[in-house]
Every structure is written in C-alpha cells, then in structure tokens.
Tab-separated table of C-alpha atoms in Angstrom:
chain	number	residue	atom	x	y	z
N	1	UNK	CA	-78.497	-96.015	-13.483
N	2	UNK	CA	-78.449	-99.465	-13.365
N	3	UNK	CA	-76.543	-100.976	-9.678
N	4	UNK	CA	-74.464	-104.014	-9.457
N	5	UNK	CA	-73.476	-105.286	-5.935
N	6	UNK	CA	-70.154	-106.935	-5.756
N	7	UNK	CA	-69.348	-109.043	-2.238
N	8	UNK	CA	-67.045	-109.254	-0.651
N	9	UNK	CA	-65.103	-105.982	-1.292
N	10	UNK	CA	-61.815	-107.228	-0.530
N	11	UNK	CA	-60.111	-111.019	0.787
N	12	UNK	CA	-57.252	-112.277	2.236
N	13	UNK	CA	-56.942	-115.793	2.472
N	14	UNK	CA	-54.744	-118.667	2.769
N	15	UNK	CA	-53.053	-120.532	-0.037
N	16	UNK	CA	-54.844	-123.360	-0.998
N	17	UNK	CA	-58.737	-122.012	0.295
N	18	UNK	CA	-61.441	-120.967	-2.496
N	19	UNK	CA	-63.213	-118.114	-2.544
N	20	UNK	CA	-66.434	-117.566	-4.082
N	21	UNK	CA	-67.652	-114.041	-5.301
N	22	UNK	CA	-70.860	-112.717	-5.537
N	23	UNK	CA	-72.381	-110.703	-8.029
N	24	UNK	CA	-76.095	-109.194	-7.643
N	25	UNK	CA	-77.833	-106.993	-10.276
N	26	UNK	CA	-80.088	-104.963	-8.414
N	27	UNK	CA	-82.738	-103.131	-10.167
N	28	UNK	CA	-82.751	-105.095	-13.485
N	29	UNK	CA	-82.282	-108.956	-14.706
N	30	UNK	CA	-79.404	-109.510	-16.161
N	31	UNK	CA	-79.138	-112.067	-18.717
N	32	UNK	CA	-75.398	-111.823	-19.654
N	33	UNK	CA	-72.810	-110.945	-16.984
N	34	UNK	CA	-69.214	-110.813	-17.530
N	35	UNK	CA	-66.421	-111.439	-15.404
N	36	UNK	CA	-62.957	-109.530	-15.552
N	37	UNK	CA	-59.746	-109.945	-14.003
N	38	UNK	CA	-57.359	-106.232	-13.743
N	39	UNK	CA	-53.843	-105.801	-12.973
N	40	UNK	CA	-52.590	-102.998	-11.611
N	41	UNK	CA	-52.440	-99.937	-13.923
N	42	UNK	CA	-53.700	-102.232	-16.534
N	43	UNK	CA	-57.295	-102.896	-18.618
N	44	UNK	CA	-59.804	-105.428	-17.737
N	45	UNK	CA	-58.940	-108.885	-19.107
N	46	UNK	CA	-62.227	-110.775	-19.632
N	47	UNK	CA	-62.368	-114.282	-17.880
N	48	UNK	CA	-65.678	-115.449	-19.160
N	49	UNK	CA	-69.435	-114.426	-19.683
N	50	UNK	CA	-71.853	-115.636	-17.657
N	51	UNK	CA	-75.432	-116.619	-19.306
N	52	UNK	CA	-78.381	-117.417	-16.590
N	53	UNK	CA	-78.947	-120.756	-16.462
N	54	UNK	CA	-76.033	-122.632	-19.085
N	55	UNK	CA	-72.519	-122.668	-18.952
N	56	UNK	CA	-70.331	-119.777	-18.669
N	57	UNK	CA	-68.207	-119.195	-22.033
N	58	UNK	CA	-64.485	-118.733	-20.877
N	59	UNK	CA	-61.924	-116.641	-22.905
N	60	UNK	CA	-59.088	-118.518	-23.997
N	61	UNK	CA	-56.253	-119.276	-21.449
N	62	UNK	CA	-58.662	-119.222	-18.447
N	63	UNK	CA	-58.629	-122.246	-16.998
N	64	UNK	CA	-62.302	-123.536	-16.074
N	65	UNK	CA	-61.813	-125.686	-13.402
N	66	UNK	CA	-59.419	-122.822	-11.344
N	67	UNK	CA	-62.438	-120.151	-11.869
N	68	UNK	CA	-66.058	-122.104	-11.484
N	69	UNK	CA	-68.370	-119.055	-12.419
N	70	UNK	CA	-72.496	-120.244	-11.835
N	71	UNK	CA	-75.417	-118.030	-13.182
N	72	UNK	CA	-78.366	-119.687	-11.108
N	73	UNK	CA	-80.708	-116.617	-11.913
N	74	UNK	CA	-81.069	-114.002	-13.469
N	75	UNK	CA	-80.146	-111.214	-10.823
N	76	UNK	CA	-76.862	-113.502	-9.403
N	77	UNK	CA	-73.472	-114.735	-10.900
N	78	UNK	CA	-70.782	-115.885	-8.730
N	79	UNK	CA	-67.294	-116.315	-9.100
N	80	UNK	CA	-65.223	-119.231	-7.267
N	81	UNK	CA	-61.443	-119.355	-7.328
N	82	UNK	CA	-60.411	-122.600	-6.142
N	83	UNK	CA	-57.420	-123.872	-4.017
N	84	UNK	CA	-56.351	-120.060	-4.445
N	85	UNK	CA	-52.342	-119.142	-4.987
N	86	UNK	CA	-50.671	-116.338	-4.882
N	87	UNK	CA	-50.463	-115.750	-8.667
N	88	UNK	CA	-54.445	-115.985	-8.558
N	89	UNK	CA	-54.021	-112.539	-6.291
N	90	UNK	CA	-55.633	-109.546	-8.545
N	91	UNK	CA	-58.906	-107.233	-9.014
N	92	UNK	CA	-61.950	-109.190	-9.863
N	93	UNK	CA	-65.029	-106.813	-11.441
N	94	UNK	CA	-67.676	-108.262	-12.953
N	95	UNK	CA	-70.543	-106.354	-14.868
N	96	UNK	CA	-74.021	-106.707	-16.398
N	97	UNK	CA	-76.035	-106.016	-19.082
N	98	UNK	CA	-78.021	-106.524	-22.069
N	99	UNK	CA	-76.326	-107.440	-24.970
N	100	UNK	CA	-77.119	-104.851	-27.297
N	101	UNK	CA	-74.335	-102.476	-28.556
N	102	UNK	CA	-75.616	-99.575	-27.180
N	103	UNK	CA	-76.258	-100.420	-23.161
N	104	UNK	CA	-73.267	-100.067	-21.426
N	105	UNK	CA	-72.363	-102.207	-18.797
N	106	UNK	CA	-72.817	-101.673	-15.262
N	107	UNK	CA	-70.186	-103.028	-13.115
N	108	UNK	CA	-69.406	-103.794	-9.688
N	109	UNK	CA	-66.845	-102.051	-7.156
N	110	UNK	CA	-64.440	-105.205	-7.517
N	111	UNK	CA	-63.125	-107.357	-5.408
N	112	UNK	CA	-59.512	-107.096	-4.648
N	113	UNK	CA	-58.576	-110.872	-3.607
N	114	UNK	CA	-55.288	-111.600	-1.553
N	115	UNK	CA	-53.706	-115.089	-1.614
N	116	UNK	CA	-50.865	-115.190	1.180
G	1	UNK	CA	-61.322	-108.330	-34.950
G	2	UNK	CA	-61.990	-105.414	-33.014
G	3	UNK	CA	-59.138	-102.992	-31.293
G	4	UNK	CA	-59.327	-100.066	-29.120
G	5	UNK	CA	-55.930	-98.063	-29.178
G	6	UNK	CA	-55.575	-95.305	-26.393
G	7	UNK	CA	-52.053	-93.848	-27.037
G	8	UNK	CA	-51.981	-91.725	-23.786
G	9	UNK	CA	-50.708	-93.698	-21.042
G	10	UNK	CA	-50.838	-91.027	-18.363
G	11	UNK	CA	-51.955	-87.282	-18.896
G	12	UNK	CA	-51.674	-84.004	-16.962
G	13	UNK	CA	-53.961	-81.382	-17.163
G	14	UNK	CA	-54.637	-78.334	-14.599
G	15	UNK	CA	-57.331	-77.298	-12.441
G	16	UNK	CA	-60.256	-75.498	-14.262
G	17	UNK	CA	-58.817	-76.200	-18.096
G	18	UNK	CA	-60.637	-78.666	-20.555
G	19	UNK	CA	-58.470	-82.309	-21.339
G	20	UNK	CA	-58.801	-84.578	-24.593
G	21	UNK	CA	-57.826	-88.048	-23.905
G	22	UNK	CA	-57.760	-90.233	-27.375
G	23	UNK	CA	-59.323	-92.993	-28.324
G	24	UNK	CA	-59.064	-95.145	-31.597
G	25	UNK	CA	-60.811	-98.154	-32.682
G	26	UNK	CA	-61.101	-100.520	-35.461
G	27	UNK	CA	-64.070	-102.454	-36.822
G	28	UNK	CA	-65.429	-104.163	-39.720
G	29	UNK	CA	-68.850	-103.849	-38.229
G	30	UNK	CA	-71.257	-101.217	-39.128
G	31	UNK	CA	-73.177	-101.126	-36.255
G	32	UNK	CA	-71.463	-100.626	-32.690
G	33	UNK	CA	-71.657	-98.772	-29.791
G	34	UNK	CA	-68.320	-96.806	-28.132
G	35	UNK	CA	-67.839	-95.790	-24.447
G	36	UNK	CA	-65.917	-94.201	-21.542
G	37	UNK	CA	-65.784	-95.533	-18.624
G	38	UNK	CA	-63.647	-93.708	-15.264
G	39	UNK	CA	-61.689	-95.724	-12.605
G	40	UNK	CA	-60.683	-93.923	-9.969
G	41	UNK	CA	-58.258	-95.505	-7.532
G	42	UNK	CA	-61.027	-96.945	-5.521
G	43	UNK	CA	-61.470	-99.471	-8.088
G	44	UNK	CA	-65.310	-99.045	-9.429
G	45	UNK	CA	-65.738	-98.648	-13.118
G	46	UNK	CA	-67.908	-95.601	-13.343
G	47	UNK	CA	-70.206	-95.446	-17.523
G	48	UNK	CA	-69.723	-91.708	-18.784
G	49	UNK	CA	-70.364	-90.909	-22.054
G	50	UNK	CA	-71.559	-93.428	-25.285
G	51	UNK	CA	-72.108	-92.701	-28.816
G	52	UNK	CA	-73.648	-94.646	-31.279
G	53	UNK	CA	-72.253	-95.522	-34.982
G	54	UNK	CA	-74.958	-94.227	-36.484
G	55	UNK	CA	-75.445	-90.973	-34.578
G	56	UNK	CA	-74.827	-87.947	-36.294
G	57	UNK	CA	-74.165	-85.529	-33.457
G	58	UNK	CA	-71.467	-85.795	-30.931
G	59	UNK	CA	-72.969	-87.355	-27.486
G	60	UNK	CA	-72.509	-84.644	-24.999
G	61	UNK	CA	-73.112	-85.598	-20.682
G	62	UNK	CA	-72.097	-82.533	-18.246
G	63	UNK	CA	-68.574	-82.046	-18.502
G	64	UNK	CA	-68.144	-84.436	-21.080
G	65	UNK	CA	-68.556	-84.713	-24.426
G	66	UNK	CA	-67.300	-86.882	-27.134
G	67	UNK	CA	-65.390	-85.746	-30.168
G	68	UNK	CA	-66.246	-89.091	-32.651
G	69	UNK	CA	-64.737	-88.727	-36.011
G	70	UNK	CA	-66.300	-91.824	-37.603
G	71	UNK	CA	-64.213	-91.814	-41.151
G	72	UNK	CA	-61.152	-91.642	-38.879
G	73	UNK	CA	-62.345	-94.218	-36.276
G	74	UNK	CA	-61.322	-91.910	-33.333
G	75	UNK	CA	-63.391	-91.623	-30.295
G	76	UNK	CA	-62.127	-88.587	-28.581
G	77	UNK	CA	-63.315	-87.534	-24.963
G	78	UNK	CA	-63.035	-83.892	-24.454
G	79	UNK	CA	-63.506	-83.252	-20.052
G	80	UNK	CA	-64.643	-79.600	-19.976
G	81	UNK	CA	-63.642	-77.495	-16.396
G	82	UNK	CA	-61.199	-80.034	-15.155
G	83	UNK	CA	-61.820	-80.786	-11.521
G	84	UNK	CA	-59.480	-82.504	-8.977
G	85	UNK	CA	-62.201	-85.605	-8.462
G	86	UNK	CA	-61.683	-86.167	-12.503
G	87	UNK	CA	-57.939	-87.948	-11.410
G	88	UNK	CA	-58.762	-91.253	-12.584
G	89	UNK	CA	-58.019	-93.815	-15.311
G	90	UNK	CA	-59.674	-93.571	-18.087
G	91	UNK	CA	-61.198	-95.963	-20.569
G	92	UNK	CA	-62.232	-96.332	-24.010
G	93	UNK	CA	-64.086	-98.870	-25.025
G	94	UNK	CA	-66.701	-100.671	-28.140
G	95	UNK	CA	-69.221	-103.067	-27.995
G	96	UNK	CA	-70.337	-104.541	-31.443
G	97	UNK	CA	-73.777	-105.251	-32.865
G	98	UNK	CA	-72.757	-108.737	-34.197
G	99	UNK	CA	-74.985	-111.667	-33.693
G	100	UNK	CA	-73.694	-114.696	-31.444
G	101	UNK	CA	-70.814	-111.882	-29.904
G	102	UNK	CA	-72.762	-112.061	-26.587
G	103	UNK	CA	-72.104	-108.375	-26.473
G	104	UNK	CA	-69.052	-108.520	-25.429
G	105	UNK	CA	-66.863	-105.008	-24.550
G	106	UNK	CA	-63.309	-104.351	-25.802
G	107	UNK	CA	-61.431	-101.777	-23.643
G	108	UNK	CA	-58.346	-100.138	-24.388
G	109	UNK	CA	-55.475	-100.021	-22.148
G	110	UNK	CA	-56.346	-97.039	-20.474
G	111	UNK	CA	-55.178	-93.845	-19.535
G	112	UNK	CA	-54.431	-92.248	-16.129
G	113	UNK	CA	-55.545	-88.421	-15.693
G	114	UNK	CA	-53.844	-86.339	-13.247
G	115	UNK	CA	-55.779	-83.126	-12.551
G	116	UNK	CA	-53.497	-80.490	-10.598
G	117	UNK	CA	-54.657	-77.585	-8.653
C-alpha cells in the first residue's frame, strides 16, 4: 500500500518554541492531505486539509495562525504549531489521498508533541 | 450531515474466537465509501477492510470481513481467529462521493479491542 512518512516521531519542547511537522507521501502524489489532532482514547479531530499549492481549508475552531499548515508540492505538507503551550500537547497524524470515496487514506505514524 | 456511531467503547473477546465490533452511519448520499481502520497503542492508523455503497457482496480481507447491511446503515466488522496482535482501537469510518467535500473522512469514536489468551 500506499506509505506516508511522518517526522519527527515524537517532541518535547519548551513553551513558547514552534514546531514544524513534516509529512512525505512516498510512492504516490498526493493532492489532498489532511491533518488530525487525537486525544487520548479518543477519534481523530480534523484540523484542516491541505491542497498542493493554495491554502489549507481549516475546520471550524482551529485557529489558523496557531497551526500554519503549507502544501509546497505534491509529495510534502507540513504542519507548524507556533509559540507552542501546553494545551497544544496531543497526537498529530496526518494522511493522504485521493479524494474519491473509495481510496482510503494512508496515514502517518503520528507525532506525539510535548509542550513543557 | 454525515455520522458514524460505534456504540462499543471497549470490547473483550478471547484468543482464537471471532469478534463483531459495530458500526452505524448516516447519509443522505448515495454514493460513499465505508472503512476500518486499527490503532494499536503505537499510534499508526493501519486501512483494513472498505466496502463500497454500491457493492453487492460483503468485502472480505484475511481475517476480516465486513457485515454491511445497507437498508439498516450498519457497517459491521466481523475479526475471524482472534489473535493477541488484534488488541487495538478500532475505527469506523465513511468518506462521501459529494462534489466540493474534498473527500473528507468521518470516523467514529472508536472502539478498543482487548484480545485475551
């Protein structure tokens, strides 16, 4: 199947740094990629889709300036979470895929990110 | 707007039998796609099983097939030969055939399967 590369794996940082995440798909170009946030022993929550080359479209309550998310081709999409807090600790996954209803998506290991 | 309902938070089955987790959904579309996905504790979404609306026959991988029931929107996975690596969470979820819905996926909230020896 399709591979995703998610870097890093896991982050602990200081309160206050940004962090960017990277997201590589590795043996097909990915138009659409979307980016989710998990809680423990909870679903994915969907921060925004990524589209190569325009704006990402963010889900409602995600603030765009806190989670810059850049699609500069069409095998990267990265993720940065800037001046990081605490509350912005959590699992970030992101995935790609075509859009059509029957490709599932092919996600990433995650990145579990930890503000101190 | 589309819903995925798992109603299983956490499940037990043992060694060697077979487990349904459910899975129910609700659409006004006529053309979407449902899958499973497995989490284990490491983290990585892992793509098992999808069916199609329009396919006629249950979708069947390995160990797993699904039990769809399209007039009752239910989206049952059936694990065959339970095995101790199948102690993960488990996740429903529908994409939709909609124009302009960037194919976006709608998960349920999950279950967690604990396979004992």
């Amino acid at each position: 199947g399709a591979v995703v590369s998610q870097h890093p794996s896991r982050v602990i940082c200081k309160s206050g740094t940004s962090v960017k995440i990277e997201c590589r798909s590795l043996d097909f170009q990915a138009t659409t990629m979307f980016w989710y946030r998990q809680f423990p022993k909870q679903s994915l929550m969907l921060m925004a889709t990524s589209n190569e080359g325009s704006k990402a479209t963010y889900e409602q309550g995600v603030e765009k300036d806190k989670f810059l998310i850049n699609h500069a081709s069409l095998t990267l999409s990265t993720l940065t979470v800037t001046s990081a807090h605490p509350e912005d600790s959590s699992f970030y996954i992101c995935s790609a895929s075509g859009t059509a209803s029957n490709q599932p998506q092919h996600f990433g290991d995650g990145t579990r990110l930890s503000i101190l | 707007a589309q819903k995925i309902t798992q109603t299983q938070p956490g499940m037990f089955v043992q060694e060697k039998e077979a487990v349904t987790l459910d899975c129910t959904y609700d659409t006004s579309d006529q053309s979407y796609g449902l899958f499973w996905y497995k989490q284990p504790s490491s983290g990585e979404m892992i793509f098992l099983i999808y069916q199609g609306s329009y396919d006629e026959q249950n979708a069947t991988e390995g160990r797993y097939s699904l039990n769809f029931q399209k007039a009752r929107k239910s989206a049952n996975l059936v694990i065959s030969a339970s095995q101790l690596g199948d102690s993960a969470m488990y996740f429903c979820a529908m994409r939709e055939g909609r124009v302009g819905n960037a194919g976006k996926s709608t998960f349920g909230d999950g279950t967690t399967l604990t396979v004992k020896p």
